[in-house]
Amino acid sequence: MSIFSKLSFKDQAFKLREQAVLDATTKLLASKGFDLMTMDDVAGEAGISKPSLYKHFKSKEELATEVMIRLLDGALAFLEAQDGALSAKSRLAGLLEWALRVRLEGGLPFLPSSSPQVREMLTKSLRYVSRVYKLHKLLTGIVDAAKEAGELRADLPTDVLLYAYYSRTCDPAVDYMQLYGRYSTEQIVAHMLAMVFDGMAGSGSTDNH
C-alpha cells in the first residue's frame, strides 16, 4: 500500500510537471514563436533543469505538437459540455468566446497559420490530425444546423463559413483592440462576437456589396 501510494504520488507529480512545461511552452510560442523558441527557453520558463525537461519531451517539435493537442482537447471538451438545448448559433458563439478568452490569456499560439514548417510537422502527428478531423466534423454539423435554422446565411458554402469562423480566433483585430484600443477582455470578446455574428453594416444599409 505504501509503495503504491508513493508511485501514485510520483505519477501525479510527473503529470503536474508536464502540464507546467506545456504552459511554459504555450507562453513562449505566443511570445517568441516556434522558430526562435529553444529547449533551454522552455526549461528556464518552467523552472526545471534541461535533463528533467527531456524526461518529458524529446524536442521542441514534440512540445509544440502536444501544446496544440491540448488546445484541441480543450475545444472538444468545451463542445461536449455545452447544453444540448442551445441553438447551433449559440454553440458556435460559445466556442468562439472560449477560444478568444484562451487567446487573450496567452494560451492560443497560432502555429498552423504562421509557418509551413509547423503545418507539415503537425500533419505528421496522427493524434493531432485525428483531433482536428473530429473538431472539424463536429463544427461542420453545427454550422449546417445553424444554416437550416436560418441563423447563418444559407447561400454561403459551409466550408467558407467554417474558414471564416476559424480565422476569427487569430484575427489581428484582437491585438489592436487590446494594445491600442485599451479595451478590456470582456469588451474585446463582446465586440468580436458582435462582428462575427452581426456584421459591420448598420440596420439602414441597403448596399449588398
PDB file of C-alpha atoms in Angstrom:
ATOM      1  CA  MET A   1       0.000   0.000   0.000  1.00  0.00           C
ATOM      2  CA  SER A   2       2.818   2.357   0.903  1.00  0.00           C
ATOM      3  CA  ILE A   3       4.707   1.598  -2.312  1.00  0.00           C
ATOM      4  CA  PHE A   4       1.559   2.080  -4.412  1.00  0.00           C
ATOM      5  CA  SER A   5       0.911   5.435  -2.731  1.00  0.00           C
ATOM      6  CA  LYS A   6       4.436   6.625  -3.442  1.00  0.00           C
ATOM      7  CA  LEU A   7       4.186   5.569  -7.087  1.00  0.00           C
ATOM      8  CA  SER A   8       0.821   7.238  -7.416  1.00  0.00           C
ATOM      9  CA  PHE A   9       2.240  10.450  -5.981  1.00  0.00           C
ATOM     10  CA  LYS A  10       5.190  10.304  -8.365  1.00  0.00           C
ATOM     11  CA  ASP A  11       2.899   9.805 -11.300  1.00  0.00           C
ATOM     12  CA  GLN A  12       0.796  12.744 -10.177  1.00  0.00           C
ATOM     13  CA  ALA A  13       3.861  14.944  -9.705  1.00  0.00           C
ATOM     14  CA  PHE A  14       5.136  13.911 -13.134  1.00  0.00           C
ATOM     15  CA  LYS A  15       1.854  14.902 -14.777  1.00  0.00           C
ATOM     16  CA  LEU A  16       1.727  18.217 -12.942  1.00  0.00           C
ATOM     17  CA  ARG A  17       5.261  18.997 -14.059  1.00  0.00           C
ATOM     18  CA  GLU A  18       4.332  18.031 -17.597  1.00  0.00           C
ATOM     19  CA  GLN A  19       1.433  20.486 -17.582  1.00  0.00           C
ATOM     20  CA  ALA A  20       3.739  23.199 -16.244  1.00  0.00           C
ATOM     21  CA  VAL A  21       6.102  22.508 -19.144  1.00  0.00           C
ATOM     22  CA  LEU A  22       3.251  22.790 -21.633  1.00  0.00           C
ATOM     23  CA  ASP A  23       2.114  26.044 -20.001  1.00  0.00           C
ATOM     24  CA  ALA A  24       5.654  27.406 -20.373  1.00  0.00           C
ATOM     25  CA  THR A  25       5.807  26.249 -23.986  1.00  0.00           C
ATOM     26  CA  THR A  26       2.488  27.894 -24.790  1.00  0.00           C
ATOM     27  CA  LYS A  27       3.712  31.180 -23.346  1.00  0.00           C
ATOM     28  CA  LEU A  28       6.961  31.033 -25.305  1.00  0.00           C
ATOM     29  CA  LEU A  29       5.258  30.080 -28.559  1.00  0.00           C
ATOM     30  CA  ALA A  30       2.953  33.062 -28.177  1.00  0.00           C
ATOM     31  CA  SER A  31       5.799  35.473 -27.388  1.00  0.00           C
ATOM     32  CA  LYS A  32       8.785  34.152 -29.396  1.00  0.00           C
ATOM     33  CA  GLY A  33       7.297  31.824 -31.975  1.00  0.00           C
ATOM     34  CA  PHE A  34       8.301  28.284 -32.837  1.00  0.00           C
ATOM     35  CA  ASP A  35      11.476  29.106 -34.769  1.00  0.00           C
ATOM     36  CA  LEU A  36      13.060  31.189 -32.005  1.00  0.00           C
ATOM     37  CA  MET A  37      11.956  29.044 -29.066  1.00  0.00           C
ATOM     38  CA  THR A  38      14.595  26.648 -27.689  1.00  0.00           C
ATOM     39  CA  MET A  39      14.527  23.792 -25.214  1.00  0.00           C
ATOM     40  CA  ASP A  40      16.677  25.946 -22.921  1.00  0.00           C
ATOM     41  CA  ASP A  41      13.973  28.608 -23.027  1.00  0.00           C
ATOM     42  CA  VAL A  42      11.311  26.084 -22.055  1.00  0.00           C
ATOM     43  CA  ALA A  43      13.353  24.641 -19.193  1.00  0.00           C
ATOM     44  CA  GLY A  44      14.035  28.139 -17.864  1.00  0.00           C
ATOM     45  CA  GLU A  45      10.420  29.250 -18.158  1.00  0.00           C
ATOM     46  CA  ALA A  46       9.165  26.063 -16.498  1.00  0.00           C
ATOM     47  CA  GLY A  47      11.760  26.302 -13.723  1.00  0.00           C
ATOM     48  CA  ILE A  48      13.221  22.846 -14.273  1.00  0.00           C
ATOM     49  CA  SER A  49      16.572  21.509 -15.454  1.00  0.00           C
ATOM     50  CA  LYS A  50      17.110  20.634 -19.093  1.00  0.00           C
ATOM     51  CA  PRO A  51      17.663  16.913 -18.279  1.00  0.00           C
ATOM     52  CA  SER A  52      14.311  16.923 -16.448  1.00  0.00           C
ATOM     53  CA  LEU A  53      12.654  18.529 -19.450  1.00  0.00           C
ATOM     54  CA  TYR A  54      13.949  15.773 -21.726  1.00  0.00           C
ATOM     55  CA  LYS A  55      12.319  13.182 -19.483  1.00  0.00           C
ATOM     56  CA  HIS A  56       9.006  14.637 -20.600  1.00  0.00           C
ATOM     57  CA  PHE A  57       9.641  15.763 -24.172  1.00  0.00           C
ATOM     58  CA  LYS A  58      12.470  14.963 -26.562  1.00  0.00           C
ATOM     59  CA  SER A  59      12.284  18.003 -28.836  1.00  0.00           C
ATOM     60  CA  LYS A  60      10.599  21.350 -29.334  1.00  0.00           C
ATOM     61  CA  GLU A  61       8.658  19.766 -32.201  1.00  0.00           C
ATOM     62  CA  GLU A  62       7.135  17.292 -29.761  1.00  0.00           C
ATOM     63  CA  LEU A  63       6.428  20.105 -27.317  1.00  0.00           C
ATOM     64  CA  ALA A  64       4.655  22.257 -29.888  1.00  0.00           C
ATOM     65  CA  THR A  65       2.587  19.316 -31.071  1.00  0.00           C
ATOM     66  CA  GLU A  66       1.497  18.490 -27.518  1.00  0.00           C
ATOM     67  CA  VAL A  67       0.520  22.121 -26.930  1.00  0.00           C
ATOM     68  CA  MET A  68      -1.742  22.051 -29.974  1.00  0.00           C
ATOM     69  CA  ILE A  69      -3.215  18.681 -28.995  1.00  0.00           C
ATOM     70  CA  ARG A  70      -4.006  20.034 -25.528  1.00  0.00           C
ATOM     71  CA  LEU A  71      -5.684  23.052 -27.118  1.00  0.00           C
ATOM     72  CA  LEU A  72      -7.810  20.852 -29.382  1.00  0.00           C
ATOM     73  CA  ASP A  73      -8.746  18.655 -26.435  1.00  0.00           C
ATOM     74  CA  GLY A  74      -9.906  21.779 -24.626  1.00  0.00           C
ATOM     75  CA  ALA A  75     -12.084  22.819 -27.557  1.00  0.00           C
ATOM     76  CA  LEU A  76     -13.582  19.342 -27.878  1.00  0.00           C
ATOM     77  CA  ALA A  77     -14.263  19.163 -24.148  1.00  0.00           C
ATOM     78  CA  PHE A  78     -15.959  22.577 -24.270  1.00  0.00           C
ATOM     79  CA  LEU A  79     -18.264  21.481 -27.092  1.00  0.00           C
ATOM     80  CA  GLU A  80     -19.118  18.214 -25.389  1.00  0.00           C
ATOM     81  CA  ALA A  81     -20.025  20.048 -22.165  1.00  0.00           C
ATOM     82  CA  GLN A  82     -22.385  22.505 -23.861  1.00  0.00           C
ATOM     83  CA  ASP A  83     -26.069  22.425 -23.004  1.00  0.00           C
ATOM     84  CA  GLY A  84     -27.899  20.332 -25.584  1.00  0.00           C
ATOM     85  CA  ALA A  85     -30.753  22.844 -25.585  1.00  0.00           C
ATOM     86  CA  LEU A  86     -28.570  25.605 -27.023  1.00  0.00           C
ATOM     87  CA  SER A  87     -29.167  26.718 -30.584  1.00  0.00           C
ATOM     88  CA  ALA A  88     -26.482  25.968 -33.163  1.00  0.00           C
ATOM     89  CA  LYS A  89     -25.556  29.632 -33.382  1.00  0.00           C
ATOM     90  CA  SER A  90     -25.237  29.863 -29.595  1.00  0.00           C
ATOM     91  CA  ARG A  91     -22.945  26.822 -29.606  1.00  0.00           C
ATOM     92  CA  LEU A  92     -20.698  28.461 -32.199  1.00  0.00           C
ATOM     93  CA  ALA A  93     -20.695  31.744 -30.279  1.00  0.00           C
ATOM     94  CA  GLY A  94     -19.873  29.919 -27.056  1.00  0.00           C
ATOM     95  CA  LEU A  95     -16.895  28.108 -28.539  1.00  0.00           C
ATOM     96  CA  LEU A  96     -15.581  31.280 -30.164  1.00  0.00           C
ATOM     97  CA  GLU A  97     -15.887  33.106 -26.852  1.00  0.00           C
ATOM     98  CA  TRP A  98     -13.931  30.301 -25.177  1.00  0.00           C
ATOM     99  CA  ALA A  99     -11.208  30.476 -27.832  1.00  0.00           C
ATOM    100  CA  LEU A 100     -10.947  34.271 -27.609  1.00  0.00           C
ATOM    101  CA  ARG A 101     -10.615  34.137 -23.832  1.00  0.00           C
ATOM    102  CA  VAL A 102      -7.921  31.458 -24.101  1.00  0.00           C
ATOM    103  CA  ARG A 103      -6.104  33.637 -26.632  1.00  0.00           C
ATOM    104  CA  LEU A 104      -6.327  36.786 -24.537  1.00  0.00           C
ATOM    105  CA  GLU A 105      -4.838  34.836 -21.629  1.00  0.00           C
ATOM    106  CA  GLY A 106      -1.879  33.862 -23.826  1.00  0.00           C
ATOM    107  CA  GLY A 107      -2.954  30.264 -24.341  1.00  0.00           C
ATOM    108  CA  LEU A 108      -3.627  30.203 -28.079  1.00  0.00           C
ATOM    109  CA  PRO A 109      -0.472  30.166 -30.236  1.00  0.00           C
ATOM    110  CA  PHE A 110      -1.148  30.477 -33.978  1.00  0.00           C
ATOM    111  CA  LEU A 111       1.176  27.685 -35.012  1.00  0.00           C
ATOM    112  CA  PRO A 112      -0.617  26.152 -38.011  1.00  0.00           C
ATOM    113  CA  SER A 113      -1.316  29.548 -39.587  1.00  0.00           C
ATOM    114  CA  SER A 114       2.141  31.017 -39.003  1.00  0.00           C
ATOM    115  CA  SER A 115       4.585  28.533 -40.519  1.00  0.00           C
ATOM    116  CA  PRO A 116       4.543  25.976 -43.358  1.00  0.00           C
ATOM    117  CA  GLN A 117       7.193  24.038 -41.420  1.00  0.00           C
ATOM    118  CA  VAL A 118       4.930  23.804 -38.401  1.00  0.00           C
ATOM    119  CA  ARG A 119       1.940  22.766 -40.508  1.00  0.00           C
ATOM    120  CA  GLU A 120       3.980  19.956 -42.033  1.00  0.00           C
ATOM    121  CA  MET A 121       5.205  18.911 -38.582  1.00  0.00           C
ATOM    122  CA  LEU A 122       1.701  18.801 -37.134  1.00  0.00           C
ATOM    123  CA  THR A 123       0.223  16.824 -40.019  1.00  0.00           C
ATOM    124  CA  LYS A 124       2.698  14.039 -39.233  1.00  0.00           C
ATOM    125  CA  SER A 125       1.074  13.561 -35.828  1.00  0.00           C
ATOM    126  CA  LEU A 126      -1.856  11.148 -36.002  1.00  0.00           C
ATOM    127  CA  ARG A 127      -3.046  12.302 -32.575  1.00  0.00           C
ATOM    128  CA  TYR A 128      -3.163  15.909 -33.766  1.00  0.00           C
ATOM    129  CA  VAL A 129      -4.773  15.147 -37.131  1.00  0.00           C
ATOM    130  CA  SER A 130      -7.439  12.897 -35.601  1.00  0.00           C
ATOM    131  CA  ARG A 131      -8.465  15.680 -33.210  1.00  0.00           C
ATOM    132  CA  VAL A 132      -8.559  18.279 -35.982  1.00  0.00           C
ATOM    133  CA  TYR A 133     -10.776  15.973 -38.018  1.00  0.00           C
ATOM    134  CA  LYS A 134     -13.107  15.326 -35.076  1.00  0.00           C
ATOM    135  CA  LEU A 135     -13.443  19.028 -34.251  1.00  0.00           C
ATOM    136  CA  HIS A 136     -13.975  19.979 -37.886  1.00  0.00           C
ATOM    137  CA  LYS A 137     -16.642  17.297 -38.293  1.00  0.00           C
ATOM    138  CA  LEU A 138     -18.479  18.467 -35.167  1.00  0.00           C
ATOM    139  CA  LEU A 139     -18.372  22.101 -36.247  1.00  0.00           C
ATOM    140  CA  THR A 140     -19.492  21.235 -39.776  1.00  0.00           C
ATOM    141  CA  GLY A 141     -22.616  19.660 -38.299  1.00  0.00           C
ATOM    142  CA  ILE A 142     -23.259  22.680 -36.083  1.00  0.00           C
ATOM    143  CA  VAL A 143     -22.818  25.139 -38.965  1.00  0.00           C
ATOM    144  CA  ASP A 144     -25.164  23.087 -41.169  1.00  0.00           C
ATOM    145  CA  ALA A 145     -27.742  23.092 -38.365  1.00  0.00           C
ATOM    146  CA  ALA A 146     -27.391  26.868 -37.996  1.00  0.00           C
ATOM    147  CA  LYS A 147     -27.918  27.323 -41.738  1.00  0.00           C
ATOM    148  CA  GLU A 148     -31.026  25.130 -41.699  1.00  0.00           C
ATOM    149  CA  ALA A 149     -32.409  27.134 -38.774  1.00  0.00           C
ATOM    150  CA  GLY A 150     -31.820  30.402 -40.619  1.00  0.00           C
ATOM    151  CA  GLU A 151     -29.222  31.515 -38.059  1.00  0.00           C
ATOM    152  CA  LEU A 152     -26.418  31.665 -40.652  1.00  0.00           C
ATOM    153  CA  ARG A 153     -26.525  32.526 -44.338  1.00  0.00           C
ATOM    154  CA  ALA A 154     -27.686  29.520 -46.324  1.00  0.00           C
ATOM    155  CA  ASP A 155     -26.290  30.934 -49.584  1.00  0.00           C
ATOM    156  CA  LEU A 156     -22.694  30.575 -48.391  1.00  0.00           C
ATOM    157  CA  PRO A 157     -20.927  27.185 -48.566  1.00  0.00           C
ATOM    158  CA  THR A 158     -20.402  25.531 -45.195  1.00  0.00           C
ATOM    159  CA  ASP A 159     -16.634  25.382 -45.614  1.00  0.00           C
ATOM    160  CA  VAL A 160     -16.490  29.126 -46.348  1.00  0.00           C
ATOM    161  CA  LEU A 161     -18.396  29.848 -43.145  1.00  0.00           C
ATOM    162  CA  LEU A 162     -16.123  27.497 -41.202  1.00  0.00           C
ATOM    163  CA  TYR A 163     -12.891  29.004 -42.519  1.00  0.00           C
ATOM    164  CA  ALA A 164     -14.169  32.486 -41.697  1.00  0.00           C
ATOM    165  CA  TYR A 165     -15.107  31.225 -38.225  1.00  0.00           C
ATOM    166  CA  TYR A 166     -11.701  29.625 -37.649  1.00  0.00           C
ATOM    167  CA  SER A 167      -9.903  32.783 -38.755  1.00  0.00           C
ATOM    168  CA  ARG A 168     -11.568  34.842 -36.043  1.00  0.00           C
ATOM    169  CA  THR A 169      -9.532  33.014 -33.392  1.00  0.00           C
ATOM    170  CA  CYS A 170      -6.349  34.546 -34.840  1.00  0.00           C
ATOM    171  CA  ASP A 171      -7.800  37.847 -36.045  1.00  0.00           C
ATOM    172  CA  PRO A 172      -5.253  40.681 -35.529  1.00  0.00           C
ATOM    173  CA  ALA A 173      -8.162  42.946 -34.610  1.00  0.00           C
ATOM    174  CA  VAL A 174      -7.997  41.340 -31.164  1.00  0.00           C
ATOM    175  CA  ASP A 175      -4.417  42.572 -30.715  1.00  0.00           C
ATOM    176  CA  TYR A 176      -5.279  46.040 -31.998  1.00  0.00           C
ATOM    177  CA  MET A 177      -8.161  46.366 -29.561  1.00  0.00           C
ATOM    178  CA  GLN A 178      -6.020  45.125 -26.683  1.00  0.00           C
ATOM    179  CA  LEU A 179      -2.874  47.145 -27.431  1.00  0.00           C
ATOM    180  CA  TYR A 180      -4.195  50.355 -28.978  1.00  0.00           C
ATOM    181  CA  GLY A 181      -7.866  50.497 -28.065  1.00  0.00           C
ATOM    182  CA  ARG A 182      -7.184  49.547 -24.456  1.00  0.00           C
ATOM    183  CA  TYR A 183     -10.359  47.524 -24.331  1.00  0.00           C
ATOM    184  CA  SER A 184     -10.916  45.018 -21.544  1.00  0.00           C
ATOM    185  CA  THR A 185     -11.135  41.287 -22.183  1.00  0.00           C
ATOM    186  CA  GLU A 186     -14.904  41.403 -21.724  1.00  0.00           C
ATOM    187  CA  GLN A 187     -15.251  44.248 -24.227  1.00  0.00           C
ATOM    188  CA  ILE A 188     -12.997  42.574 -26.809  1.00  0.00           C
ATOM    189  CA  VAL A 189     -14.922  39.314 -26.590  1.00  0.00           C
ATOM    190  CA  ALA A 190     -18.264  41.119 -26.897  1.00  0.00           C
ATOM    191  CA  HIS A 191     -17.100  43.213 -29.857  1.00  0.00           C
ATOM    192  CA  MET A 192     -15.624  40.216 -31.699  1.00  0.00           C
ATOM    193  CA  LEU A 193     -18.783  38.161 -31.243  1.00  0.00           C
ATOM    194  CA  ALA A 194     -20.883  41.076 -32.494  1.00  0.00           C
ATOM    195  CA  MET A 195     -18.652  41.481 -35.560  1.00  0.00           C
ATOM    196  CA  VAL A 196     -18.772  37.776 -36.390  1.00  0.00           C
ATOM    197  CA  PHE A 197     -22.471  37.166 -35.927  1.00  0.00           C
ATOM    198  CA  ASP A 198     -23.998  40.605 -36.579  1.00  0.00           C
ATOM    199  CA  GLY A 199     -21.514  42.098 -39.063  1.00  0.00           C
ATOM    200  CA  MET A 200     -20.457  45.701 -39.658  1.00  0.00           C
ATOM    201  CA  ALA A 201     -23.422  47.017 -41.648  1.00  0.00           C
ATOM    202  CA  GLY A 202     -25.988  49.169 -39.911  1.00  0.00           C
ATOM    203  CA  SER A 203     -29.712  48.484 -39.995  1.00  0.00           C
ATOM    204  CA  GLY A 204     -30.218  51.144 -42.655  1.00  0.00           C
ATOM    205  CA  SER A 205     -27.669  49.684 -45.099  1.00  0.00           C
ATOM    206  CA  THR A 206     -29.073  48.606 -48.467  1.00  0.00           C
ATOM    207  CA  ASP A 207     -25.780  48.023 -50.309  1.00  0.00           C
ATOM    208  CA  ASN A 208     -25.148  44.320 -50.848  1.00  0.00           C
ATOM    209  CA  HIS A 209     -21.521  44.964 -51.724  1.00  0.00           C
TER     210      HIS A 209
END
